[in-house]
Short mmCIF file of C-alpha atoms and ligand atoms in Angstrom, two decimals:
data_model
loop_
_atom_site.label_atom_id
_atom_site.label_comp_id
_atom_site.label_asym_id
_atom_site.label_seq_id
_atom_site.Cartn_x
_atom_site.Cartn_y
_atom_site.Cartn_z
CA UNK A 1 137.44 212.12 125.64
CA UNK A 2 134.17 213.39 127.36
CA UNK A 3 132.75 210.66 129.54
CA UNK A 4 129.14 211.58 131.00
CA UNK A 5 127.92 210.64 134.68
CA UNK A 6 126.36 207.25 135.20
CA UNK A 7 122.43 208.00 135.01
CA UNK A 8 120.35 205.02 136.89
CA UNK A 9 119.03 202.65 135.07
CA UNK A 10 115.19 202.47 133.83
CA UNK A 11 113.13 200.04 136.38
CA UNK A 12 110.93 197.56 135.76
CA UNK A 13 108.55 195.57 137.93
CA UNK A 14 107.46 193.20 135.60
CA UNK A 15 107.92 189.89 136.71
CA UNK A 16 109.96 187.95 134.08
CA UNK A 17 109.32 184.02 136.30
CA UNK A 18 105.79 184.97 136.34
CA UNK A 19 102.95 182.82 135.13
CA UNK A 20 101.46 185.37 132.49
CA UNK A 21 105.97 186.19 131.24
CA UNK A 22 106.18 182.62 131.00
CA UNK A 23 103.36 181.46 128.93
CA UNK A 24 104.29 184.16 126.24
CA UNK A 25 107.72 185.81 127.08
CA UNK A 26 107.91 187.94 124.18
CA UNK A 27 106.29 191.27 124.61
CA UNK A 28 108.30 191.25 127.95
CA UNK A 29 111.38 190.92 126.23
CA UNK A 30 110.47 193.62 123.56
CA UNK A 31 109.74 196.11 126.25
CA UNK A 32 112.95 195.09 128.05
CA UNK A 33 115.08 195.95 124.99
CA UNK A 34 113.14 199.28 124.37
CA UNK A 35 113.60 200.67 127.90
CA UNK A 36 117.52 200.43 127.19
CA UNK A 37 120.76 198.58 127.40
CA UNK A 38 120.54 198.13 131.07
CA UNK A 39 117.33 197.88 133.25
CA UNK A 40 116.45 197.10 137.06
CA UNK A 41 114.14 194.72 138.14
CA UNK A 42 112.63 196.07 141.21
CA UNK A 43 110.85 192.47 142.40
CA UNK A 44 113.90 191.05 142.47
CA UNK A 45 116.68 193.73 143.18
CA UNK A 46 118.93 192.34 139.72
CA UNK A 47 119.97 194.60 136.70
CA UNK A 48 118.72 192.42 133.33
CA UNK A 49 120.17 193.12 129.45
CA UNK A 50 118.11 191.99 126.68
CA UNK A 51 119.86 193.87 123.72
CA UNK A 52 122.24 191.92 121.37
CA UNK A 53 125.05 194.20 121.53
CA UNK A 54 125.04 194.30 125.69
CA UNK A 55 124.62 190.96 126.44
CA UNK A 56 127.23 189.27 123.63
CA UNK A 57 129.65 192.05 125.47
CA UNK A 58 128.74 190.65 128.85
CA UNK A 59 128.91 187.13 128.27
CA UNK A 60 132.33 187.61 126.78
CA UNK A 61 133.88 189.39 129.69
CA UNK A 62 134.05 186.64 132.22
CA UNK A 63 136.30 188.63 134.48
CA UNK A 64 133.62 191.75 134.58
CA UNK A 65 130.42 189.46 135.09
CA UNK A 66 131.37 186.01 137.00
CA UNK A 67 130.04 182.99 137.24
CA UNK A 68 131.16 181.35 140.40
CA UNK A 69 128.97 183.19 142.68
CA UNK A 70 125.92 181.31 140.86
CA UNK A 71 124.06 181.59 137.57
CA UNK A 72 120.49 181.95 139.01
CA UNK A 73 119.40 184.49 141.07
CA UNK A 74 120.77 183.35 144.51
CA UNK A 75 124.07 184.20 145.39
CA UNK A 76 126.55 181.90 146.54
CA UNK A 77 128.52 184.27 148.42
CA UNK A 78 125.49 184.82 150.76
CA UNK A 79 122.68 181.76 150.11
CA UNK A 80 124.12 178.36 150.44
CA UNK A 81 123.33 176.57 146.64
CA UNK A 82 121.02 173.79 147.02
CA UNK A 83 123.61 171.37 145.52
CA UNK A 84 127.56 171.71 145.57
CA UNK A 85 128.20 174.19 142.32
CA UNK A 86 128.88 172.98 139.35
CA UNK A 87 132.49 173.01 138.17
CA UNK A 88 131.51 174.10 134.48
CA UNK A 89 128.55 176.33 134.90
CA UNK A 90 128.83 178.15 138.23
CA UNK A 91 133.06 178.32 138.36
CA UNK A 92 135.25 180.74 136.54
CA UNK A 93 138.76 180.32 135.39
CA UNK A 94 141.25 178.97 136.47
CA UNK A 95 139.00 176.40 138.18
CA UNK A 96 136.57 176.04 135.16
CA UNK A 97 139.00 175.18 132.78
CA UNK A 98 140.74 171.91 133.37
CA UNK A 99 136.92 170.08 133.89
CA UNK A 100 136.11 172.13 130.71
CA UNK A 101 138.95 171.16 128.58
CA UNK A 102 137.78 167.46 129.67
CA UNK A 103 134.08 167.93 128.18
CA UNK A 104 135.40 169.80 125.24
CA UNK A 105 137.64 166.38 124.19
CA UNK A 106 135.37 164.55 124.78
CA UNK A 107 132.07 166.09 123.09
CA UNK A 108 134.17 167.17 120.31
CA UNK A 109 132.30 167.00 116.17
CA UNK A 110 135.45 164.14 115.98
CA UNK A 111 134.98 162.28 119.12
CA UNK A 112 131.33 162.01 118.11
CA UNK A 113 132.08 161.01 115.12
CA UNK A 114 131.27 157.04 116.24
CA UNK A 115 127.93 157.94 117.38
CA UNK A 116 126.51 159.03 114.17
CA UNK A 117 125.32 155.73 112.28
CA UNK A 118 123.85 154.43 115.30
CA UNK A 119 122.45 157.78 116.41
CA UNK A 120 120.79 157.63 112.61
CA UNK A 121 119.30 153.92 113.41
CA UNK A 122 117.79 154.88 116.46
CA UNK A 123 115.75 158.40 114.95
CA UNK A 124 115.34 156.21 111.84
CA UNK A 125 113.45 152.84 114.21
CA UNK A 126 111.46 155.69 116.39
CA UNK A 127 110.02 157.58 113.38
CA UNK A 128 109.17 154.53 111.63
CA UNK A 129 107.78 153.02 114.70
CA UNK A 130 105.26 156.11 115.32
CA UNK A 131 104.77 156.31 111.64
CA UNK A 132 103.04 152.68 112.07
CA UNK A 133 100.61 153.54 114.75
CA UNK A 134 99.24 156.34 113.08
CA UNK A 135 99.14 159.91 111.53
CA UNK A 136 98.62 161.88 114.90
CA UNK A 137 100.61 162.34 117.81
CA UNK A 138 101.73 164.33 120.98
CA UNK A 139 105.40 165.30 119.41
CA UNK A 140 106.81 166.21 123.22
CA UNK A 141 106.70 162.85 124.32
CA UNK A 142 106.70 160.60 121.17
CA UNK A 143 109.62 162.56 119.69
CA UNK A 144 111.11 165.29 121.88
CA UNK A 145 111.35 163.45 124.85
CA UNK A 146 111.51 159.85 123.44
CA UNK A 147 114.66 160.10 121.03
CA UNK A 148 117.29 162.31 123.93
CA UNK A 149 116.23 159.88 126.39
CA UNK A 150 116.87 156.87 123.81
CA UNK A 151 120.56 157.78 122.63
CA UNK A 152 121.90 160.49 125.55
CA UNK A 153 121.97 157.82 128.67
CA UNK A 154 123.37 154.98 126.66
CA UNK A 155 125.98 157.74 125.44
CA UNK A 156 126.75 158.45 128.90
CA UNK A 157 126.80 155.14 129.92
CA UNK A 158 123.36 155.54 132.80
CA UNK A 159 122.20 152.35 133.80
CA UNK A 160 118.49 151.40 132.08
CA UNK A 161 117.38 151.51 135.57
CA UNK A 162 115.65 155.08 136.84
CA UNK A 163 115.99 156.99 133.46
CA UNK A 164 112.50 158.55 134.00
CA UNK A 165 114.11 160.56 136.78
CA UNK A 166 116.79 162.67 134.30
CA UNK A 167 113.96 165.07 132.69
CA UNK A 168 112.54 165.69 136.76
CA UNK A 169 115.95 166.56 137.97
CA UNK A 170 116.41 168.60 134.94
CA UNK A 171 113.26 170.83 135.50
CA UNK A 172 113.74 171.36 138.96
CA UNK A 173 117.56 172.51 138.40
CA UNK A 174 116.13 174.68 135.81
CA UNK A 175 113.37 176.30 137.95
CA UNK A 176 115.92 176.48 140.83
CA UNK A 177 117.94 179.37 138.89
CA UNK A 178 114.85 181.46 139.28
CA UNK A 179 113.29 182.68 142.60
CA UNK A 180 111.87 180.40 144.99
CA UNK A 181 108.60 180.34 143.52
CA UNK A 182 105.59 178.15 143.14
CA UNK A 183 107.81 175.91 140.05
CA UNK A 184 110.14 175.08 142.66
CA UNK A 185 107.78 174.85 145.73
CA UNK A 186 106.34 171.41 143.50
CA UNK A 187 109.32 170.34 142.55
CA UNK A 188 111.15 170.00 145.98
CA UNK A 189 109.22 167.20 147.21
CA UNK A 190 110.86 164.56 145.12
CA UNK A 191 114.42 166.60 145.14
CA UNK A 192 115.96 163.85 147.90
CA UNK A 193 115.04 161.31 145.62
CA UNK A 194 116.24 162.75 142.34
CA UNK A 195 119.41 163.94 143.60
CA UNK A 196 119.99 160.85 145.28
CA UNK A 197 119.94 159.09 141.65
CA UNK A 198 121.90 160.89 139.60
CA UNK A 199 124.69 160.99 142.28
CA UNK A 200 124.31 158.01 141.96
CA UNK A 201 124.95 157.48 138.86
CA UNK A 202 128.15 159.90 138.69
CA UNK A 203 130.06 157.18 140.43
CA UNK A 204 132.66 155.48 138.54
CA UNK A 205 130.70 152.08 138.61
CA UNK A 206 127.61 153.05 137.64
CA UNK A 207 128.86 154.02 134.43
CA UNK A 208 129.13 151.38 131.35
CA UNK A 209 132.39 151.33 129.41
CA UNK A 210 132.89 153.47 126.51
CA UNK A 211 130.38 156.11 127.43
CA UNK A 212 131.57 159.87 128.47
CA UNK A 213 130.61 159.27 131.73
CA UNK A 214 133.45 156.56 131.75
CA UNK A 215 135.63 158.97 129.98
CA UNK A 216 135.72 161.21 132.49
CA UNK A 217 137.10 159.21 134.96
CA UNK A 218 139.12 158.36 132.56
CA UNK A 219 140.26 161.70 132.27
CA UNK A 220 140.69 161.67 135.84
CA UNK A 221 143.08 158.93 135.98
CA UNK A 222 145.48 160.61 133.50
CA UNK A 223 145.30 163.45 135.92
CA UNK A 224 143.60 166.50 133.64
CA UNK A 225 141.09 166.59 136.95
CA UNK A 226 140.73 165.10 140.32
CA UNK A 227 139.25 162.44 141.17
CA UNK A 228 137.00 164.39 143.18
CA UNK A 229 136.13 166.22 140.27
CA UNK A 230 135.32 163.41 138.22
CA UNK A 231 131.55 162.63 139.46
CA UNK A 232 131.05 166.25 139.05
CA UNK A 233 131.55 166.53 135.99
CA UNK A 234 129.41 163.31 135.18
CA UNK A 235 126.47 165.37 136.88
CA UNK A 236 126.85 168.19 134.57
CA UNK A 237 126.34 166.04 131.64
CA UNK A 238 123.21 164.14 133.42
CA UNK A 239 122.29 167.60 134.48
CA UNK A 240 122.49 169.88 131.21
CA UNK A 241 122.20 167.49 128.48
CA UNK A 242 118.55 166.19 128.57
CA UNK A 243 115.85 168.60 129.57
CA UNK A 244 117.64 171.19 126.84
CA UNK A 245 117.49 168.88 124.05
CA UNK A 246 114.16 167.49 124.63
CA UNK A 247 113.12 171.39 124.77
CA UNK A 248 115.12 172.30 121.76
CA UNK A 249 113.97 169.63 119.62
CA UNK A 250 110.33 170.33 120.40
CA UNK A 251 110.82 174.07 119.69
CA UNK A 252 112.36 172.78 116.36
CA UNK A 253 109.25 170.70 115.74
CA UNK A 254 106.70 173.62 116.90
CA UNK A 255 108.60 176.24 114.50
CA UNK A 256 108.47 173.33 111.47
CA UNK A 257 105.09 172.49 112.03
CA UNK A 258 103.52 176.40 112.63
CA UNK A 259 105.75 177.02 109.21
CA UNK A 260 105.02 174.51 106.18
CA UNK A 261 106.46 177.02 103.54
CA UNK A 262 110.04 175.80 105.78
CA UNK A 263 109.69 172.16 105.95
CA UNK A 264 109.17 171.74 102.08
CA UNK A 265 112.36 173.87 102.25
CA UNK A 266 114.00 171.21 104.58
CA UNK A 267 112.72 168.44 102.59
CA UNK A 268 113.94 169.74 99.35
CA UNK A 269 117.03 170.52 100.85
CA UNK A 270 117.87 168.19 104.13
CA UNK A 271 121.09 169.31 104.02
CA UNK A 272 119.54 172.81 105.87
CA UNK A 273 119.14 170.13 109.09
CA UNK A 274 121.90 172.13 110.96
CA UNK A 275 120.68 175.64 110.00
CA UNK A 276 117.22 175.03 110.97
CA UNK A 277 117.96 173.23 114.17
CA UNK A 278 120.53 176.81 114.81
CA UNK A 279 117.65 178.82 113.21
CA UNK A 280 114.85 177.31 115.89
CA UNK A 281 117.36 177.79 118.95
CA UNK A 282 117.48 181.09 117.99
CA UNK A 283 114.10 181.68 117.45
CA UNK A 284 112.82 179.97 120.58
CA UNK A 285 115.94 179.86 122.77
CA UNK A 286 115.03 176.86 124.77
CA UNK A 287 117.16 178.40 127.27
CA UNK A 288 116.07 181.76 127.86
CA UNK A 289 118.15 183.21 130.99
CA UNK A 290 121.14 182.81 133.18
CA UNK A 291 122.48 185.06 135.63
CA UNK A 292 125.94 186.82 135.85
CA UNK A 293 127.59 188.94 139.29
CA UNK A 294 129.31 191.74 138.48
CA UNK A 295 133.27 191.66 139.87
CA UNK A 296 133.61 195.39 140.05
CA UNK A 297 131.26 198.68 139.43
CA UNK A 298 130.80 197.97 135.98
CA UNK A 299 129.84 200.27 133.56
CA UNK A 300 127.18 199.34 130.48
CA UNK A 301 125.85 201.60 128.38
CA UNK A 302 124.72 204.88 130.53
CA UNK A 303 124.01 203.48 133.70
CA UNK A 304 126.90 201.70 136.54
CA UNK A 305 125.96 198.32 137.53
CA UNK A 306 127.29 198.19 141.18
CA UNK A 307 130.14 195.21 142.57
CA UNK A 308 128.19 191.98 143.82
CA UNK A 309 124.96 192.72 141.85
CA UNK A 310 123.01 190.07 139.89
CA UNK A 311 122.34 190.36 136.23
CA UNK A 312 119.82 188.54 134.29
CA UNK A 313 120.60 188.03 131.01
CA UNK A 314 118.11 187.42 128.43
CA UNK A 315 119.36 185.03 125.99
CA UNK A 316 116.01 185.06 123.94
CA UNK A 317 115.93 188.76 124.14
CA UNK A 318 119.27 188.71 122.53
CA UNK A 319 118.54 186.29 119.72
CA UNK A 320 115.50 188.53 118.60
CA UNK A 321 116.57 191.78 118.94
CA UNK A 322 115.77 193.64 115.72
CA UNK A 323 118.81 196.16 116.20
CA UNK A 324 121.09 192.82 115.45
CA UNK A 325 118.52 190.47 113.51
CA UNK A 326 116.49 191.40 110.25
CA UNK A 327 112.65 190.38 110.72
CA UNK A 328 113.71 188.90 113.88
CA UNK A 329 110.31 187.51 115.40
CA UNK A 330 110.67 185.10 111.26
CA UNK A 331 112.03 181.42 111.47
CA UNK A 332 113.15 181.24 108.31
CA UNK A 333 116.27 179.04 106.82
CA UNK A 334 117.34 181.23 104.62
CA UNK A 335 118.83 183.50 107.29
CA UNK A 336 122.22 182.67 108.88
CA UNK A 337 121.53 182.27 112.28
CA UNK A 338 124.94 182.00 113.55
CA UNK A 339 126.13 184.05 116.58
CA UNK A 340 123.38 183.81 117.90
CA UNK A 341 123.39 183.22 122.54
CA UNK A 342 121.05 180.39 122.44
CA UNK A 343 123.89 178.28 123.50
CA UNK A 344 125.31 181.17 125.26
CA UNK A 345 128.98 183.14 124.12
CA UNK A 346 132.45 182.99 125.43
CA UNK A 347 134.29 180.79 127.55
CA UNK A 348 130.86 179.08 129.24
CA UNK A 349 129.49 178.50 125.08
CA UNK A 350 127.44 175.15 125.58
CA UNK A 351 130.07 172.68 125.48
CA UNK A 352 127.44 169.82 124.86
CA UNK A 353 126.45 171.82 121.52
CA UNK A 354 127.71 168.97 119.02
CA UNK A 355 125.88 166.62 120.87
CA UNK A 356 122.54 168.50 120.66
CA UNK A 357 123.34 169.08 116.92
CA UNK A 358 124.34 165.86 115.94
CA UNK A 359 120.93 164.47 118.25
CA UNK A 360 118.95 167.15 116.05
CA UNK A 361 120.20 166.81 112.72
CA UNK A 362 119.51 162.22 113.07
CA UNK A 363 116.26 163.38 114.04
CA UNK A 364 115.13 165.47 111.87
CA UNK A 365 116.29 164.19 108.78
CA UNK A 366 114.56 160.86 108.93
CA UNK A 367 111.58 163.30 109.99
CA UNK A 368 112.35 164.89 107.01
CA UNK A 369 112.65 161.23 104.08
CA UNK A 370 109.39 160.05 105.93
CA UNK A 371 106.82 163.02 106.41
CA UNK A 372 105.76 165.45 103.85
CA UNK A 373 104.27 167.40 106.10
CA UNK A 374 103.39 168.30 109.79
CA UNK A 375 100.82 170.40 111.06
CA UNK A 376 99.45 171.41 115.28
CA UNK A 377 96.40 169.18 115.58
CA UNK A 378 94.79 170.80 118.48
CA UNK A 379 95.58 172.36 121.49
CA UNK A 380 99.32 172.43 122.55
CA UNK A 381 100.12 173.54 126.39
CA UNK A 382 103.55 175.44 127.21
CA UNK A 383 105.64 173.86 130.22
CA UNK A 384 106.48 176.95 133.04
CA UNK A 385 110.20 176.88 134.09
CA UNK A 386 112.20 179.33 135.26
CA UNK A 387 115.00 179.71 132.79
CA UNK A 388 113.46 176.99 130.00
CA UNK A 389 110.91 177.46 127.38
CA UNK A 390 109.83 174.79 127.38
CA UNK A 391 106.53 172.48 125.51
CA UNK A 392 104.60 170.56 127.77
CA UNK A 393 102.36 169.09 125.13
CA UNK A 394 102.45 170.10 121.09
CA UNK A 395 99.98 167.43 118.96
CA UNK A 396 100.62 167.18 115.70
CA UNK A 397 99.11 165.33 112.23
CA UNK A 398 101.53 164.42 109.99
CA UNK A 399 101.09 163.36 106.09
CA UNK A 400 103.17 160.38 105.97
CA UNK A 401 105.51 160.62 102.19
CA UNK A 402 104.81 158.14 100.08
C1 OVM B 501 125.92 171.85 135.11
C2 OVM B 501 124.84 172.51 134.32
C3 OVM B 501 123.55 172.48 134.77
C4 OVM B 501 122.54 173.09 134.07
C5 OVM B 501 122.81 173.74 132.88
C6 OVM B 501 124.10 173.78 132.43
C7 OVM B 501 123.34 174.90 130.47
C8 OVM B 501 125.11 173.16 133.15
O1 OVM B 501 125.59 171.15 136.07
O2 OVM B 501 127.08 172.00 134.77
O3 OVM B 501 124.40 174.41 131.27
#
């Protein structure tokens, strides 16, 4: 075999946290897959991937690209994080795995099996409840924000008290995996207080009976982690489980209502609620980015990417690359969206992923028995974050079914 010296790397200097990338991400992304597997970007000093092929490789070899020395762009090993790591997200086995196994019990399609009738009441009260105050409406807060915030805490077990602060703490941690830039310049003012609440809440009681947070502990008294561990883990859930949902059930309600040809699909079908809810996370990726550090000189397609650099890879890139996706840039549920990174690949694969699902598909299918159709009723405003795509306002009209 013939092996040909590394050649550097294409370089960009695009800015992919800027405000002009952020507002429309997409022809960024298409000129990141075109200049090749691998390319550098020279604002920030990282490598980034945004074809299929490199970064499904990537995310599947954890011992090649780690985790533990951060996900965003700072590294650990040099830059103190702003909060102690997290022991799913920013650890890598052997450490990862015991508070993984944990989540993975406990968010399981059978342990959330419970959930589901009253998960169904609750989308079934809010739509009917908006539904009686009129025919338009700001979807982000009415629906996207309004039904996560309803179920998730009382799931967890989160006290009534301070709930506003989840989707705060949430943006900032999400803008804090980016540079230090103007998104997290505004949101460190309230940081003190935010943190202080959902540590808060981590502690054993805090939480209600029944709920995962309790579970965890739980967990932590039969010994499968400390119980040091245990309030960490109860900040992962507080920490990942809101601000992507919201975000992911607003993309789902942008695609349906910018595509009426695929809700009277939906409608005449409901049972295509967990395809379209895949097929919109895949079209939108409501999380676009995380970073990896490479172990060792690692080699990806042409080009070396040297031990201890950053990598940014581009999730949404991934999930609309035309070399893995037909008609990519289509939301359409006839495809078969499944493999692709919205919930990222591997041994780091969004553990919460049945819970966003089963939140989605209660949802959207009393959306679905109650509106015939949904339309954007004026001017809708994008949310800047660093690693979410994210709707800061989407109204809507809907034609009520009779
Ligand atoms: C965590 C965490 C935080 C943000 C995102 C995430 C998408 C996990 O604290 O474990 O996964």
């Amino acid at each position: 075999m013939t092996t040909t010296a590394p050649a550097p790397p294409p370089v960009s200097d695009a800015d992919p946290f800027g405000p002009e990338v952020l507002e429309d991400p997409l022809p960024f992304h298409a000129a990141l897959r075109e200049a090749g597997p691998v390319v550098r970007l020279s604002r920030y000093g990282v490598y980034a991937m945004g074809r299929y092929a490199e970064v499904h490789a990537a995310l599947r070899d954890w011992q090649g690209f780690e985790s533990g020395a951060g996900v965003g762009l700072s590294n650990f090993r040099t830059e103190a994080p702003w909060r102690p790591p997290s022991l799913l997200l920013e650890a890598d086995p052997p450490r990862h795995d015991a508070p993984r196994r944990v989540l993975v019990d406990l968010l399981s399609p059978r342990a959330l099996r419970r959930l589901r009738e009253r998960w169904t009441a609750a989308a079934e009260d809010l739509v009917d409840r908006l539904l009686a105050e009129g025919d338009e409406f700001d979807a982000v807060p009415a629906l996207a924000e309004a039904y996560p915030l309803r179920v998730f805490p009382d799931a967890v077990g989160v006290s009534p008290e301070g709930r506003e602060n989840l989707l705060p703490y949430g943006e900032f941690l999400f803008n804090a995996f980016g540079p230090h830039n103007d998104l997290v310049a505004e949101g460190a003012p309230r940081l003190p207080e935010l943190s202080a609440w959902v540590n808060a809440q981590c502690q054993r009681d805090s939480l209600a009976d029944g709920g995962f947070g309790a579970g965890i502990w739980a967990a932590a008294d039969r010994g499968e982690i400390t119980h040091e561990q245990a309030p960490l883990v109860v900040r992962s859930l507080l920490s990942a489980g809101v601000d992507t949902t919201v975000h992911g059930l607003a993309a789902t309600l942008h695609a349906f209502a910018t595509h009426p040809d695929q809700w009277r699909r939906l409608r005449a079908r409901p049972e295509l609620v967990r395809v379209a809810f895949d097929e919109a996370v895949r079209w939108a990726s409501p999380v676009q980015t995380f970073f990896r550090t490479a172990t060792t000189d690692v080699r990806v397609g042409g080009t070396v990417i040297p031990h201890g650099e950053k990598i940014l890879m581009f999730l949404a890139a991934a999930n609309r690359d035309p070399r893995r996706w037909d008609d990519p840039d289509r939301f359409d549920l006839s495809r078969d969206p499944s493999g692709h990174v919205g919930f990222g690949f591997g041994i780091h694969h969004c553990v919460g992923q049945h819970v966003a699902r089963l939140e989605a598909e209660c949802l959207l299918t009393a959306l679905a028995a109650r509106v015939e159709a949904i339309e954007v009723a004026g001017a809708t405003r994008r949310l800047h974050n660093n690693t979410l795509r994210a709707w800061g306002s989407l109204p809507v009209r809907v034609r009520p079914a009779r």
